[in-house]
Structures are given as structure tokens and as C-alpha cells.
Amino acid sequence: MTVKFKIDGVSVEAAEGASVLDVARRYGFEIPSLCHHEAVTPYGACRLCLVEIAKGGRKKLTTCCNYEVLEGISVVTDTPEIRRHRAMVLELILAEAPDAEPVRRLAAEYGVRTTRFPAKPKGEAGEKRDCILCGLCVRVCSEIVEANALTFNGRGEKRGVGTPYHEASDQCIGCASCASVCPTGCIEVKDTADAREIWGRKFGVVRCESCGAPFMTEAHRDRAVADGPLPAEYFKTCPACKRKALSGRFAAVGA
């Protein structure tokens, strides 16, 4: 079923069940967010996607990543009040992750260069304070990879994200999907010609039989083969070489 509504006065339409944030971005409206990825369940953790939604003569500010589209609603994405609330949220995030450059850049766009809230103390080893605790990595690991290798650890100012009890997890396959979606880039991945290190584990890598480049870990390949339906032979060449071979076949057919 198609739902029709308005964003900043522009008529838009979307499938029932879609989130306002996804639809707004599809139509080119800019709404900030640090914790959202359309592939996983919306969480509303960062609170930056605040918008004003009018429905039945009543208005309210709400996060729009977890607000489903409704027939006839009117969404406003940018007002002085919305910007004021987003600036306050950014002060809170900046206190949690003062070393996160993406957060500092976004905060500056809202005129926020310092925070009135106590900054998170540095760790004993002087680790960077760049995790905003959005949990996007945890959701991707659980919902997309289905490895459940990550979780929240600790409480209060010691709360963080990692493997359970900070121990190397047998569940992790070294796919680095968590790092690829991290909004602050705070998940460390060390790639060399022969191995990948992440979350306290070292993984052997699979090299493409065509170009020789490493393109996935052996644990990732083994998991993909076990889950099916693709055979082990499929994982002998990298995606780039597969596309190149496919293009060559199309070109040969059209010649």
C-alpha cells in the first residue's frame, strides 16, 4: 500500500511501513543521523534525526528513523527549535566521544564546538574516546551477519561496545561489517597481505585466484559456504574480478 504525505511542503509517497528518515533521504532531504542504517532495525539511539511531525492538528518533535510513514502527515525537517534540540544532542554526544572527528564536524555545523557536559574520561591506556554507543555495529553483527559476536559491556562511564567480557569471540568471522558501518570509524581493523586482525582475533585471508588480492577472511568464506546456497568455488575470485568476467561475457554476446 502506498502512503502519501508531505515533507517540508513537498508531496511524497512511500510504501507503508517505511521510515520517515529513509523516505526523506530518498527524496533528497538532508536529516542528520549517526546511528541509522536502512539495512537494520532503527534504534533512535543518537536522537539527531529529530523532526517536527504534524498529525490530526497536533505537532510533536520526534526521531524519524523509527517513525513509520502515515497517510496525510506533514513533516518539517529544519526549524530553529529543531536545530536547537539537535545542538543539545550533539553536546551530549560530544561529551561521550570528544575524540570522534565526524562528531566534531557535525557539531560545528550546528555551532557546537565545546560541550557543557563532563567529557568521558580517557581510559587507562589513553584510548581514544570516539565511540558514541549507537550500537549500529551490534545490530549489524546480529541482524545481517547473524554472528552475535558483539554486545554492550560495562556501565556508566565505563560502558562500551565489544566482544562479551572483552574476550576474543569464536562467533566473530572477521568480516568487518561492524567497522564498515561505524559512524565514527572507531573500530580498529588491521589488514595485511596475509591476515586481518579485529576484536582481538587474527584471521587468515582468502586471495582471489585471478588478481591475487585478499578479499575476505577464511572464517567468513567457511561460514558463507556452510550457510549456502553458493558453493565453495564461488568464493575463489573477488567481486571485482567476477564483475569484470561478467562484463566480458556480455561484451562477447553483443559482439
Coordinates of N, CA and C in Angstrom, one line a residue:
M1 N 0.8 -1.2 0.0 CA 0.0 0.0 0.0 C 0.9 1.2 0.0
T2 N 0.5 2.2 -0.8 CA 1.3 3.4 -0.9 C 0.7 4.5 0.0
V3 N 1.6 5.2 0.7 CA 1.2 6.3 1.6 C 1.6 7.6 1.1
K4 N 0.8 8.6 1.1 CA 1.1 9.9 0.6 C 1.2 10.9 1.8
F5 N 2.2 11.7 1.8 CA 2.3 12.7 2.9 C 3.2 13.8 2.4
K6 N 3.6 14.8 3.3 CA 4.4 15.9 2.8 C 5.7 16.0 3.7
I7 N 6.8 16.4 3.0 CA 8.0 16.8 3.8 C 8.4 18.2 3.3
D8 N 8.5 19.1 4.3 CA 8.8 20.5 4.0 C 7.9 21.0 2.9
G9 N 6.6 20.6 2.9 CA 5.6 21.1 1.9 C 5.6 20.4 0.6
V10 N 6.6 19.5 0.4 CA 6.7 18.7 -0.9 C 5.9 17.4 -0.7
S11 N 5.0 17.1 -1.7 CA 4.3 15.9 -1.7 C 5.2 14.7 -2.0
V12 N 5.1 13.7 -1.2 CA 5.9 12.5 -1.4 C 5.1 11.3 -1.2
E13 N 5.6 10.1 -1.6 CA 4.8 8.9 -1.4 C 5.8 7.8 -1.1
A14 N 5.4 6.8 -0.3 CA 6.3 5.7 0.1 C 5.4 4.5 0.4
A15 N 6.1 3.4 0.4 CA 5.4 2.1 0.8 C 5.1 2.2 2.3
E16 N 3.9 1.6 2.7 CA 3.5 1.5 4.1 C 4.6 0.8 4.9
G17 N 5.0 1.3 6.0 CA 6.0 0.7 6.9 C 7.3 1.3 6.7
A18 N 7.6 2.1 5.7 CA 8.9 2.7 5.5 C 9.1 3.8 6.6
S19 N 10.3 4.1 6.9 CA 10.6 5.1 7.9 C 10.6 6.5 7.3
V20 N 10.2 7.5 8.0 CA 10.3 8.8 7.5 C 11.7 9.2 7.1
L21 N 12.7 8.8 7.9 CA 14.1 9.2 7.5 C 14.5 8.6 6.2
D22 N 14.2 7.3 6.0 CA 14.6 6.7 4.7 C 13.9 7.4 3.5
V23 N 12.6 7.7 3.7 CA 11.9 8.3 2.6 C 12.4 9.7 2.3
A24 N 12.7 10.5 3.4 CA 13.2 11.8 3.3 C 14.5 11.8 2.5
R25 N 15.4 10.9 2.9 CA 16.7 10.9 2.2 C 16.5 10.5 0.8
R26 N 15.6 9.6 0.5 CA 15.4 9.1 -0.9 C 14.9 10.3 -1.8
Y27 N 14.2 11.3 -1.2 CA 13.7 12.4 -1.9 C 14.8 13.6 -1.8
G28 N 15.9 13.4 -1.2 CA 16.9 14.4 -1.2 C 16.9 15.4 0.0
F29 N 16.1 15.1 1.0 CA 16.1 16.0 2.2 C 17.2 15.6 3.1
E30 N 17.9 16.5 3.6 CA 19.1 16.2 4.5 C 18.6 16.3 6.0
I31 N 18.7 15.1 6.6 CA 18.4 15.0 8.0 C 19.6 14.3 8.7
P32 N 20.3 14.9 9.7 CA 21.4 14.2 10.3 C 21.1 13.0 11.1
S33 N 22.0 12.0 11.0 CA 21.8 10.8 11.9 C 23.2 10.1 11.9
L34 N 23.5 9.5 13.1 CA 24.7 8.8 13.2 C 24.5 7.3 13.5
C35 N 23.3 7.0 13.9 CA 23.1 5.6 14.3 C 22.2 4.8 13.3
H36 N 21.9 5.4 12.2 CA 20.9 4.7 11.3 C 21.5 4.1 10.1
H37 N 21.0 2.9 9.8 CA 21.4 2.2 8.5 C 20.1 1.5 8.1
E38 N 19.7 1.7 6.8 CA 18.4 1.2 6.4 C 18.4 -0.3 6.4
A39 N 19.5 -1.0 6.5 CA 19.5 -2.5 6.5 C 19.2 -3.1 7.8
V40 N 19.2 -2.3 8.9 CA 19.0 -2.9 10.2 C 17.8 -2.1 10.9
T41 N 17.3 -2.7 12.0 CA 16.2 -2.2 12.7 C 16.6 -0.8 13.3
P42 N 15.7 0.2 13.0 CA 16.0 1.5 13.6 C 16.0 1.5 15.1
Y43 N 16.8 2.3 15.7 CA 17.1 2.3 17.1 C 16.8 3.6 17.8
G44 N 17.0 4.7 17.1 CA 16.8 6.0 17.7 C 17.8 6.4 18.7
A45 N 19.0 5.8 18.6 CA 19.9 6.0 19.7 C 20.6 7.4 19.7
C46 N 20.9 7.9 18.6 CA 21.7 9.2 18.6 C 20.8 10.4 18.7
R47 N 19.5 10.3 18.4 CA 18.5 11.3 18.6 C 18.7 12.5 17.7
L48 N 19.6 12.4 16.7 CA 19.8 13.6 15.8 C 18.8 13.8 14.7
C49 N 18.1 12.7 14.4 CA 17.1 12.8 13.3 C 15.8 13.4 13.7
L50 N 15.8 14.3 14.7 CA 14.6 14.9 15.2 C 14.0 15.7 14.1
V51 N 12.7 15.6 13.9 CA 11.9 16.4 13.0 C 10.6 16.7 13.7
E52 N 9.8 17.7 13.1 CA 8.5 18.0 13.6 C 7.5 17.3 12.7
I53 N 6.6 16.5 13.3 CA 5.6 15.8 12.6 C 4.2 16.3 13.0
A54 N 3.4 16.7 12.1 CA 2.0 17.2 12.4 C 1.0 16.1 11.9
K55 N 0.1 15.8 12.8 CA -0.8 14.7 12.5 C -2.1 15.1 13.2
G56 N -3.2 15.2 12.5 CA -4.5 15.4 13.0 C -4.6 16.8 13.8
G57 N -3.9 17.8 13.4 CA -3.9 19.1 14.0 C -2.9 19.2 15.2
R58 N -2.2 18.1 15.5 CA -1.2 18.2 16.6 C 0.2 18.0 16.1
K59 N 1.1 18.7 16.7 CA 2.5 18.6 16.3 C 3.4 18.1 17.4
K60 N 4.5 17.4 17.0 CA 5.4 17.0 18.1 C 6.8 16.8 17.4
L61 N 7.8 16.9 18.2 CA 9.2 16.6 17.8 C 9.5 15.1 18.1
T62 N 10.0 14.4 17.1 CA 10.3 13.0 17.3 C 11.4 12.6 16.4
T63 N 12.1 11.5 16.8 CA 13.1 10.9 15.9 C 12.3 10.3 14.7
C64 N 12.9 10.5 13.5 CA 12.2 10.0 12.3 C 12.7 8.7 11.8
C65 N 13.9 8.2 12.3 CA 14.4 6.9 11.8 C 13.4 5.8 12.2
N66 N 12.8 5.9 13.4 CA 11.9 4.9 13.9 C 10.4 5.3 13.8
Y67 N 10.1 6.3 13.0 CA 8.7 6.7 12.8 C 8.2 6.3 11.4
E68 N 7.2 5.4 11.4 CA 6.8 5.0 10.1 C 5.9 6.0 9.4
V69 N 5.9 6.0 8.1 CA 5.1 7.0 7.3 C 3.6 6.7 7.5
L70 N 2.9 7.8 7.6 CA 1.4 7.7 7.7 C 0.7 8.6 6.7
E71 N -0.4 8.2 6.3 CA -1.2 9.0 5.3 C -1.5 10.4 5.9
G72 N -1.2 11.4 5.1 CA -1.6 12.8 5.5 C -0.7 13.5 6.5
I73 N 0.3 12.9 7.0 CA 1.1 13.6 8.0 C 2.0 14.7 7.2
S74 N 2.4 15.7 8.0 CA 3.3 16.7 7.5 C 4.6 16.7 8.3
V75 N 5.7 16.6 7.6 CA 7.0 16.5 8.3 C 7.8 17.8 8.0
V76 N 8.3 18.4 9.0 CA 9.2 19.6 8.8 C 10.6 19.2 9.3
T77 N 11.6 19.4 8.5 CA 12.9 18.9 8.8 C 13.9 19.9 9.4
D78 N 13.5 21.2 9.4 CA 14.5 22.2 9.8 C 13.8 23.4 10.3
T79 N 13.9 23.7 11.6 CA 13.4 24.9 12.2 C 14.4 25.3 13.2
P80 N 14.3 26.6 13.7 CA 15.2 27.0 14.8 C 15.1 26.1 16.0
E81 N 13.8 25.6 16.3 CA 13.6 24.8 17.5 C 14.3 23.4 17.3
I82 N 14.1 22.8 16.1 CA 14.8 21.6 15.8 C 16.3 21.7 15.8
R83 N 16.8 22.7 15.3 CA 18.3 22.9 15.3 C 18.8 23.1 16.8
R84 N 18.0 23.7 17.6 CA 18.4 23.9 19.0 C 18.4 22.6 19.7
H85 N 17.4 21.7 19.5 CA 17.4 20.4 20.1 C 18.6 19.5 19.6
R86 N 18.8 19.6 18.3 CA 19.9 18.8 17.7 C 21.3 19.3 18.3
A87 N 21.4 20.6 18.5 CA 22.7 21.1 19.0 C 22.9 20.6 20.5
M88 N 21.8 20.5 21.2 CA 21.9 20.0 22.6 C 22.3 18.5 22.6
V89 N 21.7 17.7 21.6 CA 22.0 16.3 21.5 C 23.5 16.2 21.1
L90 N 24.0 17.0 20.2 CA 25.4 17.0 19.8 C 26.3 17.3 21.0
E91 N 25.9 18.2 21.9 CA 26.7 18.4 23.1 C 26.9 17.2 23.9
L92 N 25.8 16.4 24.0 CA 25.8 15.2 24.8 C 26.7 14.1 24.1
I93 N 26.6 14.0 22.8 CA 27.4 13.1 22.1 C 28.9 13.5 22.1
L94 N 29.1 14.8 22.0 CA 30.5 15.2 22.1 C 31.1 15.0 23.4
A95 N 30.3 15.0 24.5 CA 30.9 14.6 25.8 C 31.2 13.1 25.9
E96 N 30.4 12.3 25.2 CA 30.7 10.9 25.2 C 31.8 10.5 24.3
A97 N 32.0 11.2 23.2 CA 33.1 10.9 22.3 C 33.8 12.1 21.8
P98 N 34.5 12.8 22.7 CA 35.2 14.0 22.3 C 36.3 13.9 21.3
D99 N 36.8 12.7 21.1 CA 37.9 12.5 20.1 C 37.3 12.0 18.7
A100 N 36.0 11.9 18.6 CA 35.4 11.5 17.3 C 35.3 12.6 16.3
E101 N 36.2 12.6 15.3 CA 36.2 13.7 14.4 C 34.9 13.9 13.6
P102 N 34.2 12.8 13.2 CA 32.9 13.0 12.5 C 31.9 13.8 13.4
V103 N 31.9 13.5 14.7 CA 31.0 14.1 15.6 C 31.4 15.6 15.7
R104 N 32.7 15.9 15.8 CA 33.1 17.3 15.9 C 32.7 18.1 14.7
R105 N 32.9 17.5 13.5 CA 32.5 18.2 12.3 C 31.0 18.5 12.3
L106 N 30.2 17.5 12.6 CA 28.7 17.7 12.6 C 28.3 18.7 13.6
A107 N 29.0 18.6 14.8 CA 28.6 19.6 15.9 C 29.0 21.0 15.4
A108 N 30.1 21.2 14.7 CA 30.4 22.5 14.3 C 29.4 23.1 13.3
E109 N 28.8 22.2 12.5 CA 27.7 22.7 11.6 C 26.5 23.2 12.4
Y110 N 26.4 22.8 13.6 CA 25.3 23.4 14.4 C 25.8 24.4 15.5
G111 N 27.0 24.9 15.2 CA 27.6 25.9 16.1 C 28.1 25.4 17.4
V112 N 28.3 24.1 17.5 CA 28.7 23.5 18.8 C 30.2 23.1 18.7
R113 N 31.0 23.8 19.5 CA 32.5 23.5 19.4 C 33.0 23.0 20.8
T114 N 32.2 23.2 21.8 CA 32.5 22.6 23.1 C 31.3 22.1 23.7
T115 N 31.4 21.4 24.8 CA 30.2 20.8 25.5 C 30.2 21.3 26.9
R116 N 29.0 21.5 27.4 CA 28.8 21.9 28.8 C 28.8 20.7 29.7
F117 N 28.7 19.5 29.1 CA 28.6 18.3 29.9 C 30.0 17.7 30.2
P118 N 30.2 17.0 31.3 CA 31.5 16.4 31.6 C 31.9 15.4 30.5
A119 N 33.2 15.6 30.0 CA 33.6 14.7 28.9 C 34.0 13.3 29.6
K120 N 33.8 12.3 28.8 CA 34.1 10.9 29.2 C 35.6 10.9 29.5
P121 N 36.0 10.3 30.7 CA 37.5 10.3 31.0 C 38.2 9.3 30.0
K122 N 39.5 9.6 29.8 CA 40.3 8.7 29.0 C 40.5 7.4 29.7
G123 N 40.7 6.3 28.9 CA 41.0 5.0 29.5 C 42.4 5.0 30.1
E124 N 42.7 3.9 30.8 CA 44.0 3.8 31.5 C 45.1 3.8 30.5
A125 N 44.9 3.2 29.3 CA 45.9 3.2 28.2 C 45.8 4.4 27.3
G126 N 45.0 5.3 27.6 CA 44.8 6.5 26.8 C 44.1 6.3 25.5
E127 N 43.2 5.3 25.5 CA 42.4 5.0 24.3 C 41.6 6.2 23.9
K128 N 41.4 6.3 22.6 CA 40.6 7.4 22.0 C 39.1 7.3 22.5
R129 N 38.5 8.4 22.8 CA 37.1 8.4 23.2 C 36.3 8.7 22.0
D130 N 36.1 7.7 21.1 CA 35.4 8.0 19.8 C 34.2 7.1 19.5
C131 N 33.8 6.4 20.5 CA 32.6 5.5 20.3 C 31.4 6.3 20.9
I132 N 30.3 6.4 20.1 CA 29.1 7.1 20.6 C 28.1 6.2 21.2
L133 N 28.4 4.9 21.3 CA 27.5 3.9 21.8 C 26.1 3.8 21.1
C134 N 26.2 4.0 19.8 CA 25.0 3.9 19.0 C 24.5 2.5 18.8
G135 N 25.4 1.5 18.9 CA 25.0 0.1 18.8 C 24.8 -0.3 17.4
L136 N 25.1 0.5 16.4 CA 25.0 0.1 15.0 C 25.8 -1.1 14.7
C137 N 27.0 -1.2 15.2 CA 27.8 -2.4 15.0 C 27.2 -3.7 15.6
V138 N 26.6 -3.5 16.7 CA 26.0 -4.7 17.4 C 24.8 -5.2 16.6
R139 N 24.0 -4.2 16.0 CA 22.8 -4.6 15.3 C 23.2 -5.2 13.9
V140 N 24.2 -4.7 13.3 CA 24.7 -5.3 12.0 C 25.2 -6.7 12.2
C141 N 26.0 -6.9 13.3 CA 26.6 -8.2 13.6 C 25.5 -9.2 13.9
S142 N 24.4 -8.7 14.6 CA 23.3 -9.6 14.9 C 22.3 -9.9 13.8
E143 N 21.9 -8.8 13.1 CA 20.8 -8.9 12.2 C 21.3 -9.3 10.8
I144 N 22.4 -8.8 10.3 CA 22.9 -9.0 9.0 C 23.9 -10.2 8.9
V145 N 24.9 -10.1 9.8 CA 25.9 -11.2 9.8 C 25.4 -12.4 10.5
E146 N 24.5 -12.2 11.5 CA 23.9 -13.2 12.4 C 25.0 -14.0 13.1
A147 N 26.1 -13.2 13.5 CA 27.2 -13.8 14.3 C 27.0 -13.6 15.8
N148 N 26.3 -12.5 16.1 CA 26.1 -12.1 17.6 C 27.4 -12.1 18.3
A149 N 28.5 -11.6 17.7 CA 29.8 -11.5 18.3 C 30.0 -10.3 19.2
L150 N 29.1 -9.3 19.1 CA 29.3 -8.0 19.8 C 28.2 -7.7 20.7
T151 N 28.5 -7.0 21.7 CA 27.5 -6.6 22.7 C 27.9 -5.4 23.4
F152 N 27.0 -4.8 24.3 CA 27.4 -3.7 25.1 C 28.1 -4.3 26.4
N153 N 29.1 -3.6 26.8 CA 29.8 -4.0 28.1 C 29.8 -2.9 29.1
G154 N 29.9 -3.2 30.4 CA 30.1 -2.2 31.4 C 28.9 -1.3 31.6
R155 N 29.1 -0.4 32.6 CA 28.0 0.5 33.0 C 28.6 1.9 33.1
G156 N 27.7 2.9 33.1 CA 28.1 4.3 33.3 C 29.2 4.7 32.4
E157 N 30.2 5.4 32.9 CA 31.2 6.0 32.1 C 32.1 4.9 31.5
K158 N 32.0 3.6 32.0 CA 32.8 2.5 31.5 C 32.0 1.7 30.5
R159 N 30.8 2.1 30.1 CA 30.0 1.4 29.1 C 30.7 1.5 27.8
G160 N 30.7 0.4 27.1 CA 31.4 0.4 25.8 C 30.8 -0.8 24.9
V161 N 31.3 -0.9 23.8 CA 30.9 -2.0 22.8 C 32.1 -2.9 22.5
G162 N 31.9 -4.2 22.5 CA 32.9 -5.1 22.2 C 32.4 -6.5 22.2
T163 N 33.4 -7.4 22.3 CA 33.0 -8.8 22.4 C 32.7 -9.1 23.9
P164 N 31.9 -10.1 24.2 CA 31.5 -10.4 25.6 C 32.7 -10.6 26.5
Y165 N 32.7 -9.8 27.6 CA 33.8 -9.9 28.6 C 35.1 -9.5 28.0
H166 N 35.1 -8.8 26.8 CA 36.3 -8.3 26.2 C 37.2 -9.4 25.8
E167 N 36.7 -10.6 25.6 CA 37.5 -11.7 25.2 C 37.3 -12.0 23.7
A168 N 38.3 -12.6 23.1 CA 38.2 -13.0 21.7 C 37.0 -13.9 21.5
S169 N 36.1 -13.6 20.5 CA 34.9 -14.4 20.4 C 35.0 -15.4 19.2
D170 N 34.6 -16.6 19.5 CA 34.6 -17.6 18.4 C 33.5 -17.3 17.4
Q171 N 32.5 -16.5 17.8 CA 31.4 -16.1 16.9 C 31.9 -15.2 15.8
C172 N 32.9 -14.4 16.0 CA 33.4 -13.4 15.1 C 34.0 -14.1 13.9
I173 N 33.6 -13.7 12.6 CA 34.2 -14.3 11.4 C 35.1 -13.3 10.7
G174 N 35.4 -12.1 11.4 CA 36.3 -11.2 10.8 C 35.9 -10.5 9.5
C175 N 34.5 -10.4 9.3 CA 34.0 -9.8 8.1 C 34.2 -8.3 8.1
A176 N 34.3 -7.7 9.3 CA 34.5 -6.2 9.4 C 33.3 -5.4 9.0
S177 N 32.1 -6.1 9.0 CA 30.9 -5.3 8.7 C 30.6 -4.3 9.7
C178 N 31.0 -4.6 11.0 CA 30.8 -3.7 12.1 C 31.6 -2.4 11.8
A179 N 32.8 -2.5 11.3 CA 33.7 -1.4 11.1 C 33.2 -0.6 9.9
S180 N 32.6 -1.3 8.9 CA 32.2 -0.6 7.7 C 31.0 0.4 8.0
V181 N 30.2 0.1 9.0 CA 29.0 0.9 9.3 C 29.2 1.9 10.5
C182 N 30.4 1.7 11.2 CA 30.6 2.6 12.3 C 30.6 4.1 11.9
P183 N 29.8 4.9 12.5 CA 29.7 6.3 12.1 C 30.9 7.1 12.4
T184 N 31.7 6.7 13.4 CA 32.9 7.4 13.8 C 34.2 6.7 13.4
G185 N 34.1 5.6 12.8 CA 35.3 4.8 12.4 C 36.2 4.4 13.5
C186 N 35.6 4.1 14.7 CA 36.4 3.8 15.9 C 36.7 2.3 16.0
I187 N 36.2 1.5 15.1 CA 36.6 0.0 15.2 C 37.8 -0.3 14.5
E188 N 38.8 -0.7 15.2 CA 40.1 -0.9 14.5 C 40.2 -2.2 13.8
V189 N 40.6 -2.1 12.5 CA 40.8 -3.3 11.7 C 42.3 -3.2 11.1
K190 N 43.1 -4.2 11.3 CA 44.4 -4.2 10.8 C 44.5 -5.3 9.7
D191 N 44.6 -4.8 8.5 CA 44.7 -5.7 7.3 C 46.2 -5.7 6.8
T192 N 46.7 -6.9 6.6 CA 48.0 -7.1 6.0 C 47.8 -8.0 4.8
A193 N 48.9 -8.3 4.1 CA 48.8 -9.2 2.9 C 48.2 -10.6 3.2
D194 N 48.5 -11.0 4.5 CA 48.1 -12.4 4.8 C 47.1 -12.6 5.9
A195 N 46.7 -11.5 6.6 CA 45.8 -11.6 7.7 C 45.0 -10.4 8.0
R196 N 44.0 -10.6 8.8 CA 43.2 -9.4 9.3 C 43.1 -9.6 10.8
E197 N 43.3 -8.5 11.5 CA 43.1 -8.5 13.0 C 42.0 -7.6 13.3
I198 N 41.1 -8.1 14.1 CA 39.9 -7.3 14.6 C 39.4 -8.0 15.9
W199 N 39.0 -7.2 16.8 CA 38.4 -7.7 18.1 C 39.2 -8.7 18.8
G200 N 40.5 -8.6 18.7 CA 41.4 -9.5 19.5 C 41.7 -10.8 18.8
R201 N 41.2 -10.9 17.5 CA 41.5 -12.2 16.8 C 42.2 -11.9 15.5
K202 N 43.0 -12.9 15.0 CA 43.7 -12.8 13.8 C 43.2 -13.8 12.8
F203 N 42.8 -13.4 11.6 CA 42.1 -14.3 10.7 C 43.0 -14.4 9.4
G204 N 43.1 -15.6 8.9 CA 43.7 -15.8 7.6 C 42.8 -15.3 6.5
V205 N 43.3 -14.9 5.4 CA 42.5 -14.3 4.3 C 42.5 -15.1 3.1
V206 N 41.4 -15.0 2.3 CA 41.3 -15.7 1.0 C 41.8 -14.8 -0.1
R207 N 42.6 -15.3 -0.9 CA 43.1 -14.5 -2.1 C 42.4 -14.9 -3.4
C208 N 42.1 -13.9 -4.2 CA 41.4 -14.1 -5.4 C 42.4 -14.9 -6.4
E209 N 41.8 -15.9 -7.0 CA 42.6 -16.7 -7.9 C 43.0 -16.0 -9.2
S210 N 42.2 -14.9 -9.5 CA 42.5 -14.1 -10.7 C 43.5 -13.0 -10.5
C211 N 43.2 -12.1 -9.5 CA 44.1 -11.0 -9.3 C 45.0 -11.1 -8.1
G212 N 44.8 -12.1 -7.3 CA 45.7 -12.3 -6.1 C 45.4 -11.4 -4.9
A213 N 44.4 -10.5 -5.0 CA 44.2 -9.7 -3.9 C 43.4 -10.4 -2.8
P214 N 43.6 -10.1 -1.5 CA 42.8 -10.7 -0.5 C 41.5 -10.0 -0.4
F215 N 40.4 -10.7 -0.3 CA 39.1 -10.1 -0.3 C 38.1 -10.5 0.7
M216 N 38.4 -11.5 1.5 CA 37.6 -11.9 2.6 C 38.4 -12.9 3.6
T217 N 37.9 -13.0 4.8 CA 38.7 -13.9 5.7 C 38.3 -15.4 5.4
E218 N 39.1 -16.3 5.8 CA 38.8 -17.7 5.6 C 37.6 -18.1 6.5
A219 N 37.5 -17.5 7.6 CA 36.3 -17.8 8.5 C 35.0 -17.3 7.9
H220 N 35.1 -16.1 7.2 CA 33.9 -15.6 6.5 C 33.5 -16.5 5.4
R221 N 34.5 -17.0 4.6 CA 34.2 -17.9 3.5 C 33.6 -19.2 4.0
D222 N 34.2 -19.7 5.0 CA 33.7 -21.0 5.5 C 32.3 -20.9 6.0
R223 N 32.0 -19.8 6.7 CA 30.6 -19.5 7.2 C 29.6 -19.4 6.0
A224 N 30.1 -18.7 4.9 CA 29.2 -18.5 3.8 C 28.9 -19.8 3.1
V225 N 29.9 -20.6 2.9 CA 29.7 -21.9 2.3 C 28.8 -22.8 3.1
A226 N 29.0 -22.8 4.4 CA 28.2 -23.6 5.3 C 26.7 -23.2 5.3
D227 N 26.5 -21.8 5.2 CA 25.1 -21.3 5.2 C 24.5 -21.5 3.8
G228 N 25.3 -21.7 2.7 CA 24.7 -21.9 1.4 C 24.0 -20.6 0.9
P229 N 23.5 -20.7 -0.3 CA 23.5 -21.8 -1.2 C 24.7 -21.8 -2.2
L230 N 25.6 -20.8 -2.1 CA 26.7 -20.8 -3.1 C 27.8 -21.8 -2.7
P231 N 28.3 -22.4 -3.7 CA 29.4 -23.5 -3.5 C 30.7 -22.8 -3.2
A232 N 31.7 -23.6 -2.7 CA 33.0 -23.0 -2.3 C 33.7 -22.4 -3.5
E233 N 33.4 -22.9 -4.7 CA 34.1 -22.4 -5.9 C 33.8 -21.0 -6.2
Y234 N 32.6 -20.6 -5.7 CA 32.1 -19.2 -5.9 C 33.1 -18.2 -5.2
F235 N 33.7 -18.6 -4.1 CA 34.5 -17.7 -3.3 C 36.0 -17.8 -3.7
K236 N 36.3 -18.3 -4.9 CA 37.7 -18.3 -5.3 C 38.1 -17.1 -6.0
T237 N 37.2 -16.2 -6.4 CA 37.5 -15.0 -7.1 C 36.8 -13.8 -6.4
C238 N 37.4 -12.7 -6.4 CA 36.9 -11.5 -5.7 C 35.7 -10.9 -6.5
P239 N 34.9 -10.0 -5.8 CA 33.8 -9.4 -6.5 C 34.2 -8.6 -7.8
A240 N 35.3 -7.9 -7.7 CA 35.7 -7.1 -8.8 C 36.1 -8.0 -10.0
C241 N 36.7 -9.1 -9.8 CA 37.0 -10.0 -10.9 C 35.8 -10.7 -11.5
K242 N 34.8 -10.9 -10.6 CA 33.5 -11.5 -11.1 C 32.8 -10.5 -12.0
R243 N 32.8 -9.2 -11.6 CA 32.2 -8.2 -12.4 C 32.9 -8.1 -13.8
K244 N 34.2 -8.1 -13.7 CA 35.0 -8.0 -14.9 C 34.7 -9.2 -15.9
A245 N 34.6 -10.4 -15.3 CA 34.4 -11.5 -16.1 C 33.0 -11.5 -16.7
L246 N 32.0 -11.0 -15.9 CA 30.6 -10.9 -16.4 C 30.5 -9.9 -17.5
S247 N 31.2 -8.7 -17.3 CA 31.2 -7.7 -18.4 C 31.8 -8.3 -19.7
G248 N 32.8 -9.1 -19.5 CA 33.4 -9.7 -20.7 C 32.5 -10.6 -21.5
R249 N 31.7 -11.3 -20.7 CA 30.7 -12.3 -21.3 C 29.6 -11.5 -22.0
F250 N 29.2 -10.4 -21.4 CA 28.1 -9.6 -22.0 C 28.7 -8.9 -23.3
A251 N 29.9 -8.5 -23.3 CA 30.5 -7.9 -24.5 C 30.6 -8.9 -25.6
A252 N 31.0 -10.1 -25.2 CA 31.1 -11.2 -26.2 C 29.8 -11.5 -26.9
V253 N 28.7 -11.5 -26.1 CA 27.4 -11.8 -26.6 C 26.9 -10.7 -27.6
G254 N 27.3 -9.4 -27.3 CA 26.9 -8.3 -28.1 C 27.7 -8.0 -29.3
A255 N 28.9 -8.8 -29.4 CA 29.8 -8.5 -30.5 C 29.2 -9.1 -31.8

